[in-house]
Each structure stands twice: as C-alpha cells, then as structure tokens.
Short mmCIF file of C-alpha atoms in Angstrom, two decimals:
data_model
loop_
_atom_site.label_atom_id
_atom_site.label_comp_id
_atom_site.label_asym_id
_atom_site.label_seq_id
_atom_site.Cartn_x
_atom_site.Cartn_y
_atom_site.Cartn_z
CA UNK A 1 -28.11 1.46 -28.36
CA UNK A 2 -29.03 -2.22 -28.32
CA UNK A 3 -27.14 -4.56 -25.99
CA UNK A 4 -24.29 -6.44 -27.62
CA UNK A 5 -24.67 -10.20 -27.94
CA UNK A 6 -22.45 -12.25 -25.65
CA UNK A 7 -19.27 -13.28 -27.40
CA UNK A 8 -15.96 -14.81 -26.53
CA UNK A 9 -14.00 -12.00 -28.18
CA UNK A 10 -11.36 -10.57 -25.89
CA UNK A 11 -11.51 -13.48 -23.45
CA UNK A 12 -8.56 -15.74 -22.75
CA UNK A 13 -8.86 -19.40 -23.82
CA UNK A 14 -9.94 -21.72 -21.03
CA UNK A 15 -6.54 -23.42 -20.93
CA UNK A 16 -4.71 -20.23 -19.93
CA UNK A 17 -7.35 -18.78 -17.62
CA UNK A 18 -6.01 -17.95 -14.17
CA UNK A 19 -2.37 -18.12 -15.21
CA UNK A 20 -0.02 -15.17 -14.99
CA UNK A 21 1.10 -13.77 -18.35
CA UNK A 22 4.46 -15.06 -19.52
CA UNK A 23 7.33 -12.67 -18.88
CA UNK A 24 9.76 -12.06 -21.69
CA UNK A 25 13.40 -11.53 -20.83
CA UNK A 26 14.36 -7.85 -20.52
CA UNK A 27 10.94 -6.39 -21.34
CA UNK A 28 10.08 -4.90 -17.97
CA UNK A 29 8.10 -1.71 -18.60
CA UNK A 30 8.22 1.01 -15.96
CA UNK A 31 4.91 1.46 -14.15
CA UNK A 32 3.55 4.96 -14.70
CA UNK A 33 2.27 6.60 -11.57
CA UNK A 34 -0.31 9.34 -11.71
CA UNK A 35 -1.48 11.94 -9.23
CA UNK A 36 -4.29 13.07 -11.53
CA UNK A 37 -7.20 11.56 -9.62
CA UNK A 38 -5.77 12.68 -6.26
CA UNK A 39 -5.30 16.21 -7.61
CA UNK A 40 -8.88 16.30 -8.86
CA UNK A 41 -10.16 15.00 -5.50
CA UNK A 42 -8.28 17.66 -3.53
CA UNK A 43 -9.52 20.40 -5.85
CA UNK A 44 -13.10 19.12 -5.47
CA UNK A 45 -12.78 19.24 -1.66
CA UNK A 46 -11.28 22.73 -1.55
CA UNK A 47 -13.18 24.37 -4.44
CA UNK A 48 -16.18 22.23 -5.46
CA UNK A 49 -17.26 24.65 -8.22
CA UNK A 50 -13.82 24.95 -9.87
CA UNK A 51 -12.45 22.71 -12.62
CA UNK A 52 -8.96 22.11 -13.97
CA UNK A 53 -7.81 21.79 -17.58
CA UNK A 54 -6.03 18.69 -18.86
CA UNK A 55 -2.85 20.72 -19.44
CA UNK A 56 -2.89 22.09 -15.87
CA UNK A 57 -3.55 18.56 -14.56
CA UNK A 58 -0.58 17.24 -16.56
CA UNK A 59 1.64 19.97 -15.07
CA UNK A 60 0.40 19.16 -11.55
CA UNK A 61 1.02 15.45 -12.16
CA UNK A 62 4.55 16.17 -13.39
CA UNK A 63 5.24 18.36 -10.34
CA UNK A 64 3.99 15.74 -7.86
CA UNK A 65 5.99 12.97 -9.55
CA UNK A 66 9.13 15.16 -9.55
CA UNK A 67 8.84 15.96 -5.83
CA UNK A 68 8.15 12.29 -5.06
CA UNK A 69 11.24 11.25 -7.03
CA UNK A 70 13.43 13.82 -5.23
CA UNK A 71 12.22 12.73 -1.78
CA UNK A 72 12.60 9.03 -2.61
CA UNK A 73 16.12 9.54 -3.96
CA UNK A 74 17.20 11.56 -0.92
CA UNK A 75 15.63 9.02 1.47
CA UNK A 76 17.47 6.23 -0.34
CA UNK A 77 20.79 8.07 0.07
CA UNK A 78 20.09 8.66 3.78
CA UNK A 79 19.31 4.96 4.31
CA UNK A 80 22.52 4.03 2.50
CA UNK A 81 24.58 6.43 4.64
CA UNK A 82 23.11 4.83 7.78
CA UNK A 83 23.77 1.33 6.38
CA UNK A 84 20.05 0.49 6.50
CA UNK A 85 18.21 -1.48 3.84
CA UNK A 86 14.78 -0.05 4.70
CA UNK A 87 13.48 3.47 4.20
CA UNK A 88 11.43 4.48 7.25
CA UNK A 89 9.30 7.52 8.00
CA UNK A 90 12.39 9.05 9.63
CA UNK A 91 14.31 9.05 6.32
CA UNK A 92 11.29 10.47 4.50
CA UNK A 93 10.91 13.21 7.12
CA UNK A 94 14.60 14.15 6.92
CA UNK A 95 14.42 14.16 3.11
CA UNK A 96 11.45 16.54 3.22
CA UNK A 97 13.38 18.85 5.56
CA UNK A 98 16.33 18.86 3.16
CA UNK A 99 14.34 19.34 -0.05
CA UNK A 100 11.45 21.64 0.83
CA UNK A 101 12.06 25.19 2.08
CA UNK A 102 11.17 26.39 5.62
CA UNK A 103 7.47 26.68 6.31
CA UNK A 104 6.54 24.33 3.45
CA UNK A 105 8.65 21.56 5.02
CA UNK A 106 7.02 22.14 8.42
CA UNK A 107 3.52 21.81 6.95
CA UNK A 108 4.49 18.75 4.90
CA UNK A 109 5.97 17.02 7.95
CA UNK A 110 2.90 17.89 10.02
CA UNK A 111 0.54 16.45 7.37
CA UNK A 112 2.75 13.39 6.90
CA UNK A 113 2.85 12.68 10.64
CA UNK A 114 -0.93 13.04 10.79
CA UNK A 115 -1.34 10.58 7.88
CA UNK A 116 1.03 8.01 9.40
CA UNK A 117 -0.81 8.25 12.75
CA UNK A 118 -4.17 7.80 11.02
CA UNK A 119 -2.86 4.84 9.00
CA UNK A 120 -1.32 3.19 12.07
CA UNK A 121 -4.55 3.57 14.05
CA UNK A 122 -6.52 1.89 11.23
CA UNK A 123 -4.06 -1.00 10.93
CA UNK A 124 -4.66 -2.20 14.51
#
C-alpha cells in the first residue's frame, strides 16, 4: 500500500492546539477500566503456548472489575468508620480479609504486601 499524502485531516486548528477540550455541564462519562492486557500478560508468563478467547477474556475482565469494586467499596466503608478521608493499604488489606475466603485471602495479602514493598523500594 502506498504511503498516504500528508494532510491536515483529523488535526486540531492551530488556534486550539494545546488547550484542554471544553467540558460540558453534566456530561462526565465514567472511565472504563480494563484488565484485559494484564490478564493476557499473566497468561503469557504462566502458559506461553496457551491463548484465551475474547469471550473468556471478557469474563475475566468482568470478574477482576467486580472484585476490585467490592474491595474498594469495603475499604471506603472501613475508612468512613475510622473517620479517615484516605484509604491506606491497611484498609485494603482488611477488605481483602473480609471479602476473600481463607487461603485465597492469605495469598492475596502476601502478593499485595510484596507489590507495595517493591513499589516503595522503587520510589526512593
């Protein structure tokens, strides 16, 4: 295929370049989060020769978003009960203990602690 000639189609006029788009009152769309790429990365690390269908990926994405929402909601309630305005790793950890069953909670907390330690070491 031949290269396309340079055009100005799709570019913003020079007068509005660099400016933030105007916000209209009441039209705040919810940002959609996705765990699809993370799910694919984990699968590639664990089973490099195995793929995943789009339907299975959509189910995985829905599951991850649901668990995230449950943990965030519980952590928010815990922070409110303690009269705190900030959710810390302590609230997240307690939420995980309350939401996930037994051994799954222990593994999740272990992995979370490991991630926070790794992040904190890199921030210094």
